[in-house]
Amino acid sequence: MLIFSVFKTLTDQTVIVELKNDLLITGVLKSVDQFLNIRLDNIQISDEVRHPHMIAVKNCFIRGSVVRYVQIPADAVDTQLLEDATRRGSRFCYKRCPKFPD
Amino acid sequence: MDTSSAGIQEPFDLIRLSLNERVFVKLRGDRELTGVLHAYDGHMNLIMSAVEETIMVVEPVEGAPHSQGSVNYVKRKMEMLFVRGDGVILVSPPSRT
Amino acid sequence: MDDDSTPPPPANDAPAPPPPALNSGSPTDFLKGVVGKRVVVRLTSGVDYRGVLSCLDGYMNIALEQTEEHVNGRVINRYGDAFIRGNNVLYISAAEAI
């Protein structure tokens, strides 16, 4: 949920999404959902020679599960805030994780 | 139950103690990252900054047994990176020894 | 049931005798017993991690200390602490008496 919130704050920023098949897509982040599915606008493919079928594509929906990385603009995130939110959020997460033992 | 690492009761405690520290991350696909950890969640989705990625590429050498081709390391740097948790194998905090 | 044999056979009238007592039965008991001990964690990739098991959770996420990473029987890396994401774990094996 924390990461979802982070991505919501990144809407309208330019990001580079790297897929597990090594395709790199640069575009403007239009929206994201709880599965971290991503909608990108104004997209550009890094290696158009290798992926010529992508040249004409202007926007796309990316299923979250095929993403390896998202490169985000460093000045668009407050790292201190992220760390605090993570520390607070992790307690919430612990409750939902099955504990071991007992 | 407590060993040398001060009071870790749960594996995620190890990661929480590494916030704002440089960590080593081993990923599927012969990839490794080092970077400063800023956020994570229960899936091990990560947000890191000042990331250096190392990709290990094994190139088969003609005539050599296929188990020992020449290994190339490709390096990249990224300022701020989201890493999807399903690719994570191992996270190691900086050794505080 | 009588005193005819030296190793005592399981009582025939008892319901479902437990298997030959190793320590105690369940996987959970094994994992409880192995916390704080030296273990080998094998991943599905075939890589082994040898170290002291700090703790683990229900996803089999694992925290190890003094970890050695073994590939093909060779140590290729050492980590003071290591968090292993549970989905990669094939098995956990005790490397000392529990």
PDB file of C-alpha atoms in Angstrom:
ATOM      1  CA  MET A   1       0.000   0.000   0.000  1.00  0.00           C
ATOM      2  CA  LEU A   2       2.898   2.310   0.818  1.00  0.00           C
ATOM      3  CA  ILE A   3       4.501   1.800  -2.573  1.00  0.00           C
ATOM      4  CA  PHE A   4       1.126   2.315  -4.244  1.00  0.00           C
ATOM      5  CA  SER A   5       0.878   5.693  -2.514  1.00  0.00           C
ATOM      6  CA  VAL A   6       4.355   6.608  -3.664  1.00  0.00           C
ATOM      7  CA  PHE A   7       3.451   5.864  -7.266  1.00  0.00           C
ATOM      8  CA  LYS A   8       0.287   7.932  -6.962  1.00  0.00           C
ATOM      9  CA  THR A   9       2.405  10.940  -6.012  1.00  0.00           C
ATOM     10  CA  LEU A  10       4.485  10.337  -9.136  1.00  0.00           C
ATOM     11  CA  THR A  11       1.637  10.797 -11.622  1.00  0.00           C
ATOM     12  CA  ASP A  12       2.504  13.155 -14.483  1.00  0.00           C
ATOM     13  CA  GLN A  13       6.207  12.533 -13.902  1.00  0.00           C
ATOM     14  CA  THR A  14       8.377  10.960 -16.563  1.00  0.00           C
ATOM     15  CA  VAL A  15       9.547   7.484 -15.578  1.00  0.00           C
ATOM     16  CA  ILE A  16      11.437   4.630 -17.205  1.00  0.00           C
ATOM     17  CA  VAL A  17       9.788   1.247 -16.774  1.00  0.00           C
ATOM     18  CA  GLU A  18      12.030  -1.755 -17.300  1.00  0.00           C
ATOM     19  CA  LEU A  19      10.195  -4.990 -18.034  1.00  0.00           C
ATOM     20  CA  LYS A  20      11.342  -8.503 -17.233  1.00  0.00           C
ATOM     21  CA  ASN A  21      11.846  -9.100 -20.965  1.00  0.00           C
ATOM     22  CA  ASP A  22      14.437  -6.268 -20.905  1.00  0.00           C
ATOM     23  CA  LEU A  23      12.193  -3.805 -22.763  1.00  0.00           C
ATOM     24  CA  LEU A  24      12.657  -0.242 -21.493  1.00  0.00           C
ATOM     25  CA  ILE A  25       9.717   2.102 -21.842  1.00  0.00           C
ATOM     26  CA  THR A  26      10.032   5.811 -21.100  1.00  0.00           C
ATOM     27  CA  GLY A  27       6.784   7.678 -20.605  1.00  0.00           C
ATOM     28  CA  VAL A  28       4.631   9.930 -18.486  1.00  0.00           C
ATOM     29  CA  LEU A  29       2.984   8.078 -15.617  1.00  0.00           C
ATOM     30  CA  LYS A  30      -0.749   8.573 -16.016  1.00  0.00           C
ATOM     31  CA  SER A  31      -2.079   6.178 -13.408  1.00  0.00           C
ATOM     32  CA  VAL A  32      -1.330   3.239 -11.182  1.00  0.00           C
ATOM     33  CA  ASP A  33      -3.469   0.774  -9.213  1.00  0.00           C
ATOM     34  CA  GLN A  34      -3.031  -1.402  -6.140  1.00  0.00           C
ATOM     35  CA  PHE A  35      -1.388  -4.173  -8.179  1.00  0.00           C
ATOM     36  CA  LEU A  36       1.109  -1.598  -9.440  1.00  0.00           C
ATOM     37  CA  ASN A  37      -0.295  -1.920 -12.926  1.00  0.00           C
ATOM     38  CA  ILE A  38       0.850   1.210 -14.751  1.00  0.00           C
ATOM     39  CA  ARG A  39      -0.542   3.427 -17.505  1.00  0.00           C
ATOM     40  CA  LEU A  40       2.022   5.397 -19.481  1.00  0.00           C
ATOM     41  CA  ASP A  41       1.511   8.206 -22.016  1.00  0.00           C
ATOM     42  CA  ASN A  42       3.848   9.592 -24.676  1.00  0.00           C
ATOM     43  CA  ILE A  43       5.915   6.477 -24.568  1.00  0.00           C
ATOM     44  CA  GLN A  44       9.232   5.839 -26.227  1.00  0.00           C
ATOM     45  CA  ILE A  45      11.024   2.508 -26.512  1.00  0.00           C
ATOM     46  CA  SER A  46      14.737   2.477 -25.776  1.00  0.00           C
ATOM     47  CA  ASP A  47      15.796   0.189 -28.579  1.00  0.00           C
ATOM     48  CA  GLU A  48      13.477   0.693 -31.523  1.00  0.00           C
ATOM     49  CA  VAL A  49      15.622  -1.430 -33.805  1.00  0.00           C
ATOM     50  CA  ARG A  50      15.041  -4.422 -31.609  1.00  0.00           C
ATOM     51  CA  HIS A  51      11.371  -3.641 -31.058  1.00  0.00           C
ATOM     52  CA  PRO A  52      10.165  -2.004 -34.292  1.00  0.00           C
ATOM     53  CA  HIS A  53       6.563  -2.980 -33.633  1.00  0.00           C
ATOM     54  CA  MET A  54       6.530  -0.596 -30.685  1.00  0.00           C
ATOM     55  CA  ILE A  55       7.402   2.571 -32.656  1.00  0.00           C
ATOM     56  CA  ALA A  56       3.815   3.489 -33.428  1.00  0.00           C
ATOM     57  CA  VAL A  57       2.568   2.882 -29.893  1.00  0.00           C
ATOM     58  CA  LYS A  58       1.839   6.146 -28.094  1.00  0.00           C
ATOM     59  CA  ASN A  59       0.514   4.931 -24.765  1.00  0.00           C
ATOM     60  CA  CYS A  60       0.214   1.664 -22.930  1.00  0.00           C
ATOM     61  CA  PHE A  61      -1.014  -0.285 -19.945  1.00  0.00           C
ATOM     62  CA  ILE A  62       1.636  -2.388 -18.225  1.00  0.00           C
ATOM     63  CA  ARG A  63       0.649  -5.296 -16.040  1.00  0.00           C
ATOM     64  CA  GLY A  64       2.444  -4.877 -12.722  1.00  0.00           C
ATOM     65  CA  SER A  65       3.788  -8.406 -12.615  1.00  0.00           C
ATOM     66  CA  VAL A  66       5.954  -7.959 -15.729  1.00  0.00           C
ATOM     67  CA  VAL A  67       7.815  -4.960 -14.315  1.00  0.00           C
ATOM     68  CA  ARG A  68      11.387  -5.415 -13.105  1.00  0.00           C
ATOM     69  CA  TYR A  69      12.272  -1.806 -12.257  1.00  0.00           C
ATOM     70  CA  VAL A  70      10.849   1.656 -12.464  1.00  0.00           C
ATOM     71  CA  GLN A  71      13.393   4.449 -12.609  1.00  0.00           C
ATOM     72  CA  ILE A  72      11.869   7.525 -11.018  1.00  0.00           C
ATOM     73  CA  PRO A  73      13.074  11.122 -10.833  1.00  0.00           C
ATOM     74  CA  ALA A  74      15.143  11.442  -7.666  1.00  0.00           C
ATOM     75  CA  ASP A  75      13.808  14.893  -6.781  1.00  0.00           C
ATOM     76  CA  ALA A  76      10.226  13.658  -6.902  1.00  0.00           C
ATOM     77  CA  VAL A  77      10.508  11.644  -3.691  1.00  0.00           C
ATOM     78  CA  ASP A  78      11.205  12.727  -0.125  1.00  0.00           C
ATOM     79  CA  THR A  79      13.434   9.941   1.124  1.00  0.00           C
ATOM     80  CA  GLN A  80      13.103  10.928   4.796  1.00  0.00           C
ATOM     81  CA  LEU A  81       9.328  10.751   4.491  1.00  0.00           C
ATOM     82  CA  LEU A  82       9.587   7.365   2.782  1.00  0.00           C
ATOM     83  CA  GLU A  83      11.699   5.917   5.557  1.00  0.00           C
ATOM     84  CA  ASP A  84       9.376   7.193   8.272  1.00  0.00           C
ATOM     85  CA  ALA A  85       6.349   5.839   6.435  1.00  0.00           C
ATOM     86  CA  THR A  86       8.077   2.494   5.974  1.00  0.00           C
ATOM     87  CA  ARG A  87       8.907   2.229   9.685  1.00  0.00           C
ATOM     88  CA  ARG A  88       5.332   3.045  10.620  1.00  0.00           C
ATOM     89  CA  GLY A  89       3.857   0.869   7.904  1.00  0.00           C
ATOM     90  CA  SER A  90       5.984  -2.140   8.701  1.00  0.00           C
ATOM     91  CA  ARG A  91       4.239  -2.644  12.024  1.00  0.00           C
ATOM     92  CA  PHE A  92       0.945  -2.764  10.169  1.00  0.00           C
ATOM     93  CA  CYS A  93       2.447  -5.278   7.783  1.00  0.00           C
ATOM     94  CA  TYR A  94       3.672  -7.538  10.548  1.00  0.00           C
ATOM     95  CA  LYS A  95       0.129  -8.084  11.721  1.00  0.00           C
ATOM     96  CA  ARG A  96      -0.933  -9.385   8.365  1.00  0.00           C
ATOM     97  CA  CYS A  97       2.062 -11.655   7.895  1.00  0.00           C
ATOM     98  CA  PRO A  98       1.607 -15.170   9.213  1.00  0.00           C
ATOM     99  CA  LYS A  99       4.062 -15.357  12.069  1.00  0.00           C
ATOM    100  CA  PHE A 100       6.425 -18.178  12.703  1.00  0.00           C
ATOM    101  CA  PRO A 101       6.645 -19.842  15.178  1.00  0.00           C
ATOM    102  CA  ASP A 102       3.395 -19.165  17.046  1.00  0.00           C
TER     103      ASP A 102
ATOM    104  CA  MET B   1      16.256 -16.974  20.910  1.00  0.00           C
ATOM    105  CA  ASP B   2      18.191 -13.746  20.612  1.00  0.00           C
ATOM    106  CA  THR B   3      21.581 -14.023  19.011  1.00  0.00           C
ATOM    107  CA  SER B   4      24.255 -11.446  18.323  1.00  0.00           C
ATOM    108  CA  SER B   5      22.138  -9.168  16.116  1.00  0.00           C
ATOM    109  CA  ALA B   6      20.335  -7.066  18.674  1.00  0.00           C
ATOM    110  CA  GLY B   7      16.854  -8.490  19.127  1.00  0.00           C
ATOM    111  CA  ILE B   8      15.689  -9.561  15.702  1.00  0.00           C
ATOM    112  CA  GLN B   9      12.438 -11.446  16.092  1.00  0.00           C
ATOM    113  CA  GLU B  10      11.236 -11.407  12.552  1.00  0.00           C
ATOM    114  CA  PRO B  11      13.124 -11.469   9.236  1.00  0.00           C
ATOM    115  CA  PHE B  12      11.761  -8.068   8.210  1.00  0.00           C
ATOM    116  CA  ASP B  13      13.408  -6.513  11.276  1.00  0.00           C
ATOM    117  CA  LEU B  14      16.693  -7.019   9.475  1.00  0.00           C
ATOM    118  CA  ILE B  15      15.471  -4.906   6.577  1.00  0.00           C
ATOM    119  CA  ARG B  16      13.938  -2.238   8.785  1.00  0.00           C
ATOM    120  CA  LEU B  17      17.302  -1.713  10.488  1.00  0.00           C
ATOM    121  CA  SER B  18      18.813  -1.109   7.045  1.00  0.00           C
ATOM    122  CA  LEU B  19      16.662   1.901   6.128  1.00  0.00           C
ATOM    123  CA  ASN B  20      18.808   4.807   4.961  1.00  0.00           C
ATOM    124  CA  GLU B  21      21.768   2.436   4.676  1.00  0.00           C
ATOM    125  CA  ARG B  22      23.523   1.034   1.641  1.00  0.00           C
ATOM    126  CA  VAL B  23      22.335  -2.521   1.041  1.00  0.00           C
ATOM    127  CA  PHE B  24      23.239  -5.332  -1.292  1.00  0.00           C
ATOM    128  CA  VAL B  25      20.372  -6.969  -3.191  1.00  0.00           C
ATOM    129  CA  LYS B  26      20.607 -10.187  -5.179  1.00  0.00           C
ATOM    130  CA  LEU B  27      17.974 -10.536  -7.884  1.00  0.00           C
ATOM    131  CA  ARG B  28      16.776 -13.202 -10.269  1.00  0.00           C
ATOM    132  CA  GLY B  29      18.437 -13.199 -13.666  1.00  0.00           C
ATOM    133  CA  ASP B  30      22.010 -12.871 -12.362  1.00  0.00           C
ATOM    134  CA  ARG B  31      21.550  -9.267 -11.294  1.00  0.00           C
ATOM    135  CA  GLU B  32      22.870  -7.551  -8.213  1.00  0.00           C
ATOM    136  CA  LEU B  33      22.208  -4.074  -6.846  1.00  0.00           C
ATOM    137  CA  THR B  34      23.805  -1.881  -4.263  1.00  0.00           C
ATOM    138  CA  GLY B  35      22.027   1.245  -3.164  1.00  0.00           C
ATOM    139  CA  VAL B  36      20.586   3.181  -0.276  1.00  0.00           C
ATOM    140  CA  LEU B  37      17.312   1.682   0.924  1.00  0.00           C
ATOM    141  CA  HIS B  38      14.447   4.129   1.501  1.00  0.00           C
ATOM    142  CA  ALA B  39      11.300   2.019   1.455  1.00  0.00           C
ATOM    143  CA  TYR B  40      10.084  -1.557   1.298  1.00  0.00           C
ATOM    144  CA  ASP B  41       6.881  -3.503   1.841  1.00  0.00           C
ATOM    145  CA  GLY B  42       5.862  -7.051   2.660  1.00  0.00           C
ATOM    146  CA  HIS B  43       6.403  -8.191  -0.921  1.00  0.00           C
ATOM    147  CA  MET B  44       9.971  -6.897  -0.704  1.00  0.00           C
ATOM    148  CA  ASN B  45       9.184  -4.209  -3.230  1.00  0.00           C
ATOM    149  CA  LEU B  46      12.028  -1.752  -2.677  1.00  0.00           C
ATOM    150  CA  ILE B  47      12.773   1.890  -3.334  1.00  0.00           C
ATOM    151  CA  MET B  48      16.485   2.651  -3.434  1.00  0.00           C
ATOM    152  CA  SER B  49      18.665   5.579  -4.457  1.00  0.00           C
ATOM    153  CA  ALA B  50      22.202   5.859  -5.814  1.00  0.00           C
ATOM    154  CA  VAL B  51      21.847   2.403  -7.256  1.00  0.00           C
ATOM    155  CA  GLU B  52      24.531   0.496  -9.072  1.00  0.00           C
ATOM    156  CA  GLU B  53      23.357  -2.590 -10.912  1.00  0.00           C
ATOM    157  CA  THR B  54      25.689  -5.398 -11.944  1.00  0.00           C
ATOM    158  CA  ILE B  55      24.465  -7.887 -14.536  1.00  0.00           C
ATOM    159  CA  MET B  56      26.408 -11.075 -14.967  1.00  0.00           C
ATOM    160  CA  VAL B  57      26.507 -12.239 -18.573  1.00  0.00           C
ATOM    161  CA  VAL B  58      28.107 -15.563 -19.397  1.00  0.00           C
ATOM    162  CA  GLU B  59      29.316 -15.731 -22.968  1.00  0.00           C
ATOM    163  CA  PRO B  60      30.037 -19.230 -24.232  1.00  0.00           C
ATOM    164  CA  VAL B  61      33.617 -19.658 -25.369  1.00  0.00           C
ATOM    165  CA  GLU B  62      34.153 -21.685 -28.516  1.00  0.00           C
ATOM    166  CA  GLY B  63      35.619 -25.065 -27.656  1.00  0.00           C
ATOM    167  CA  ALA B  64      35.488 -24.547 -23.892  1.00  0.00           C
ATOM    168  CA  PRO B  65      33.117 -26.635 -21.781  1.00  0.00           C
ATOM    169  CA  HIS B  66      29.820 -24.766 -21.701  1.00  0.00           C
ATOM    170  CA  SER B  67      29.950 -24.553 -17.923  1.00  0.00           C
ATOM    171  CA  GLN B  68      32.839 -22.086 -18.050  1.00  0.00           C
ATOM    172  CA  GLY B  69      32.261 -19.439 -20.650  1.00  0.00           C
ATOM    173  CA  SER B  70      33.823 -16.039 -20.101  1.00  0.00           C
ATOM    174  CA  VAL B  71      31.872 -14.019 -17.551  1.00  0.00           C
ATOM    175  CA  ASN B  72      31.195 -10.377 -18.320  1.00  0.00           C
ATOM    176  CA  TYR B  73      29.905  -7.872 -15.821  1.00  0.00           C
ATOM    177  CA  VAL B  74      27.751  -5.061 -17.137  1.00  0.00           C
ATOM    178  CA  LYS B  75      27.266  -2.124 -14.763  1.00  0.00           C
ATOM    179  CA  ARG B  76      24.626   0.628 -14.763  1.00  0.00           C
ATOM    180  CA  LYS B  77      23.846   3.456 -12.392  1.00  0.00           C
ATOM    181  CA  MET B  78      20.415   4.765 -11.545  1.00  0.00           C
ATOM    182  CA  GLU B  79      19.477   7.692  -9.310  1.00  0.00           C
ATOM    183  CA  MET B  80      16.221   6.471  -7.836  1.00  0.00           C
ATOM    184  CA  LEU B  81      14.774   3.057  -8.470  1.00  0.00           C
ATOM    185  CA  PHE B  82      11.701   1.019  -7.644  1.00  0.00           C
ATOM    186  CA  VAL B  83      12.477  -2.717  -7.579  1.00  0.00           C
ATOM    187  CA  ARG B  84       9.595  -5.163  -7.850  1.00  0.00           C
ATOM    188  CA  GLY B  85       9.737  -7.632  -4.964  1.00  0.00           C
ATOM    189  CA  ASP B  86       9.119 -10.829  -6.911  1.00  0.00           C
ATOM    190  CA  GLY B  87      12.619 -10.621  -8.374  1.00  0.00           C
ATOM    191  CA  VAL B  88      14.359 -10.350  -5.019  1.00  0.00           C
ATOM    192  CA  ILE B  89      16.360 -13.341  -3.759  1.00  0.00           C
ATOM    193  CA  LEU B  90      18.451 -11.872  -0.952  1.00  0.00           C
ATOM    194  CA  VAL B  91      18.976  -8.568   0.830  1.00  0.00           C
ATOM    195  CA  SER B  92      22.056  -7.987   2.928  1.00  0.00           C
ATOM    196  CA  PRO B  93      22.460  -4.934   5.146  1.00  0.00           C
ATOM    197  CA  PRO B  94      25.863  -3.325   5.558  1.00  0.00           C
ATOM    198  CA  SER B  95      27.907  -5.477   7.916  1.00  0.00           C
ATOM    199  CA  ARG B  96      28.130  -3.759  11.275  1.00  0.00           C
ATOM    200  CA  THR B  97      30.945  -5.757  12.762  1.00  0.00           C
TER     201      THR B  97
ATOM    202  CA  MET C   1       3.487 -57.040  23.502  1.00  0.00           C
ATOM    203  CA  ASP C   2       5.284 -59.448  25.816  1.00  0.00           C
ATOM    204  CA  ASP C   3       8.896 -59.457  26.853  1.00  0.00           C
ATOM    205  CA  ASP C   4       9.972 -61.600  23.916  1.00  0.00           C
ATOM    206  CA  SER C   5      12.121 -59.060  22.031  1.00  0.00           C
ATOM    207  CA  THR C   6      14.775 -56.639  23.217  1.00  0.00           C
ATOM    208  CA  PRO C   7      13.763 -53.533  21.245  1.00  0.00           C
ATOM    209  CA  PRO C   8      10.318 -52.634  22.515  1.00  0.00           C
ATOM    210  CA  PRO C   9       7.892 -52.852  19.580  1.00  0.00           C
ATOM    211  CA  PRO C  10       5.162 -50.223  19.289  1.00  0.00           C
ATOM    212  CA  ALA C  11       2.135 -51.173  21.291  1.00  0.00           C
ATOM    213  CA  ASN C  12      -0.400 -52.795  19.030  1.00  0.00           C
ATOM    214  CA  ASP C  13      -3.376 -51.507  20.920  1.00  0.00           C
ATOM    215  CA  ALA C  14      -2.189 -47.881  20.886  1.00  0.00           C
ATOM    216  CA  PRO C  15      -3.686 -45.715  18.127  1.00  0.00           C
ATOM    217  CA  ALA C  16      -1.272 -44.746  15.290  1.00  0.00           C
ATOM    218  CA  PRO C  17       2.151 -44.965  16.888  1.00  0.00           C
ATOM    219  CA  PRO C  18       4.378 -41.991  16.060  1.00  0.00           C
ATOM    220  CA  PRO C  19       7.138 -42.601  13.536  1.00  0.00           C
ATOM    221  CA  PRO C  20      10.540 -43.511  14.980  1.00  0.00           C
ATOM    222  CA  ALA C  21      11.125 -40.603  17.338  1.00  0.00           C
ATOM    223  CA  LEU C  22      13.688 -38.255  15.750  1.00  0.00           C
ATOM    224  CA  ASN C  23      13.030 -35.297  17.980  1.00  0.00           C
ATOM    225  CA  SER C  24       9.395 -34.614  17.616  1.00  0.00           C
ATOM    226  CA  GLY C  25       7.144 -34.814  14.669  1.00  0.00           C
ATOM    227  CA  SER C  26       5.974 -31.758  12.844  1.00  0.00           C
ATOM    228  CA  PRO C  27       7.797 -29.461  10.430  1.00  0.00           C
ATOM    229  CA  THR C  28       6.896 -26.634  12.769  1.00  0.00           C
ATOM    230  CA  ASP C  29       8.695 -28.343  15.623  1.00  0.00           C
ATOM    231  CA  PHE C  30      11.709 -28.795  13.408  1.00  0.00           C
ATOM    232  CA  LEU C  31      11.782 -25.124  12.486  1.00  0.00           C
ATOM    233  CA  LYS C  32      11.340 -24.052  16.103  1.00  0.00           C
ATOM    234  CA  GLY C  33      14.210 -26.287  17.083  1.00  0.00           C
ATOM    235  CA  VAL C  34      16.535 -25.013  14.426  1.00  0.00           C
ATOM    236  CA  VAL C  35      16.295 -21.272  15.227  1.00  0.00           C
ATOM    237  CA  GLY C  36      19.622 -20.084  16.579  1.00  0.00           C
ATOM    238  CA  LYS C  37      21.418 -23.084  15.098  1.00  0.00           C
ATOM    239  CA  ARG C  38      23.681 -23.490  12.086  1.00  0.00           C
ATOM    240  CA  VAL C  39      21.683 -24.377   8.998  1.00  0.00           C
ATOM    241  CA  VAL C  40      21.975 -24.886   5.286  1.00  0.00           C
ATOM    242  CA  VAL C  41      19.324 -23.109   3.238  1.00  0.00           C
ATOM    243  CA  ARG C  42      19.072 -24.366  -0.312  1.00  0.00           C
ATOM    244  CA  LEU C  43      17.317 -22.235  -2.879  1.00  0.00           C
ATOM    245  CA  THR C  44      15.470 -23.572  -5.908  1.00  0.00           C
ATOM    246  CA  SER C  45      18.339 -22.206  -8.006  1.00  0.00           C
ATOM    247  CA  GLY C  46      20.676 -24.698  -6.311  1.00  0.00           C
ATOM    248  CA  VAL C  47      22.604 -22.047  -4.380  1.00  0.00           C
ATOM    249  CA  ASP C  48      23.273 -22.892  -0.720  1.00  0.00           C
ATOM    250  CA  TYR C  49      23.449 -20.473   2.179  1.00  0.00           C
ATOM    251  CA  ARG C  50      25.201 -21.683   5.335  1.00  0.00           C
ATOM    252  CA  GLY C  51      24.819 -19.654   8.485  1.00  0.00           C
ATOM    253  CA  VAL C  52      23.107 -19.230  11.814  1.00  0.00           C
ATOM    254  CA  LEU C  53      19.337 -19.000  11.516  1.00  0.00           C
ATOM    255  CA  SER C  54      18.232 -15.811  13.315  1.00  0.00           C
ATOM    256  CA  CYS C  55      14.546 -16.187  12.591  1.00  0.00           C
ATOM    257  CA  LEU C  56      11.949 -16.976   9.981  1.00  0.00           C
ATOM    258  CA  ASP C  57       8.296 -16.219   9.287  1.00  0.00           C
ATOM    259  CA  GLY C  58       5.345 -18.046   7.793  1.00  0.00           C
ATOM    260  CA  TYR C  59       6.368 -17.212   4.225  1.00  0.00           C
ATOM    261  CA  MET C  60       9.726 -18.835   5.001  1.00  0.00           C
ATOM    262  CA  ASN C  61      11.427 -15.494   4.689  1.00  0.00           C
ATOM    263  CA  ILE C  62      14.668 -16.107   6.518  1.00  0.00           C
ATOM    264  CA  ALA C  63      17.196 -14.028   8.438  1.00  0.00           C
ATOM    265  CA  LEU C  64      20.647 -15.589   8.569  1.00  0.00           C
ATOM    266  CA  GLU C  65      23.834 -14.508  10.346  1.00  0.00           C
ATOM    267  CA  GLN C  66      27.449 -15.217   9.423  1.00  0.00           C
ATOM    268  CA  THR C  67      26.260 -16.369   6.051  1.00  0.00           C
ATOM    269  CA  GLU C  68      28.353 -18.087   3.413  1.00  0.00           C
ATOM    270  CA  GLU C  69      27.036 -18.371  -0.111  1.00  0.00           C
ATOM    271  CA  HIS C  70      28.022 -21.673  -1.723  1.00  0.00           C
ATOM    272  CA  VAL C  71      27.814 -22.364  -5.443  1.00  0.00           C
ATOM    273  CA  ASN C  72      28.987 -25.756  -6.674  1.00  0.00           C
ATOM    274  CA  GLY C  73      30.572 -26.398  -3.285  1.00  0.00           C
ATOM    275  CA  ARG C  74      32.643 -23.189  -3.372  1.00  0.00           C
ATOM    276  CA  VAL C  75      32.202 -20.186  -1.115  1.00  0.00           C
ATOM    277  CA  ILE C  76      31.588 -17.252  -3.423  1.00  0.00           C
ATOM    278  CA  ASN C  77      30.367 -14.638  -0.938  1.00  0.00           C
ATOM    279  CA  ARG C  78      29.994 -13.865   2.753  1.00  0.00           C
ATOM    280  CA  TYR C  79      27.369 -11.712   4.412  1.00  0.00           C
ATOM    281  CA  GLY C  80      27.184 -10.584   8.032  1.00  0.00           C
ATOM    282  CA  ASP C  81      23.418 -10.710   7.868  1.00  0.00           C
ATOM    283  CA  ALA C  82      21.195 -11.854   5.068  1.00  0.00           C
ATOM    284  CA  PHE C  83      17.475 -11.707   4.424  1.00  0.00           C
ATOM    285  CA  ILE C  84      16.278 -14.415   2.032  1.00  0.00           C
ATOM    286  CA  ARG C  85      12.887 -14.024   0.394  1.00  0.00           C
ATOM    287  CA  GLY C  86      10.900 -17.159   1.212  1.00  0.00           C
ATOM    288  CA  ASN C  87       9.667 -18.020  -2.265  1.00  0.00           C
ATOM    289  CA  ASN C  88      13.219 -18.923  -3.283  1.00  0.00           C
ATOM    290  CA  VAL C  89      13.678 -21.497  -0.508  1.00  0.00           C
ATOM    291  CA  LEU C  90      13.780 -25.185  -1.432  1.00  0.00           C
ATOM    292  CA  TYR C  91      14.709 -26.523   2.003  1.00  0.00           C
ATOM    293  CA  ILE C  92      16.260 -25.723   5.357  1.00  0.00           C
ATOM    294  CA  SER C  93      18.604 -28.326   6.743  1.00  0.00           C
ATOM    295  CA  ALA C  94      20.092 -28.462  10.233  1.00  0.00           C
ATOM    296  CA  ALA C  95      23.895 -28.330  10.089  1.00  0.00           C
ATOM    297  CA  GLU C  96      24.343 -29.192  13.761  1.00  0.00           C
ATOM    298  CA  ALA C  97      22.515 -31.263  16.366  1.00  0.00           C
ATOM    299  CA  ILE C  98      19.157 -29.816  17.358  1.00  0.00           C
TER     300      ILE C  98
END
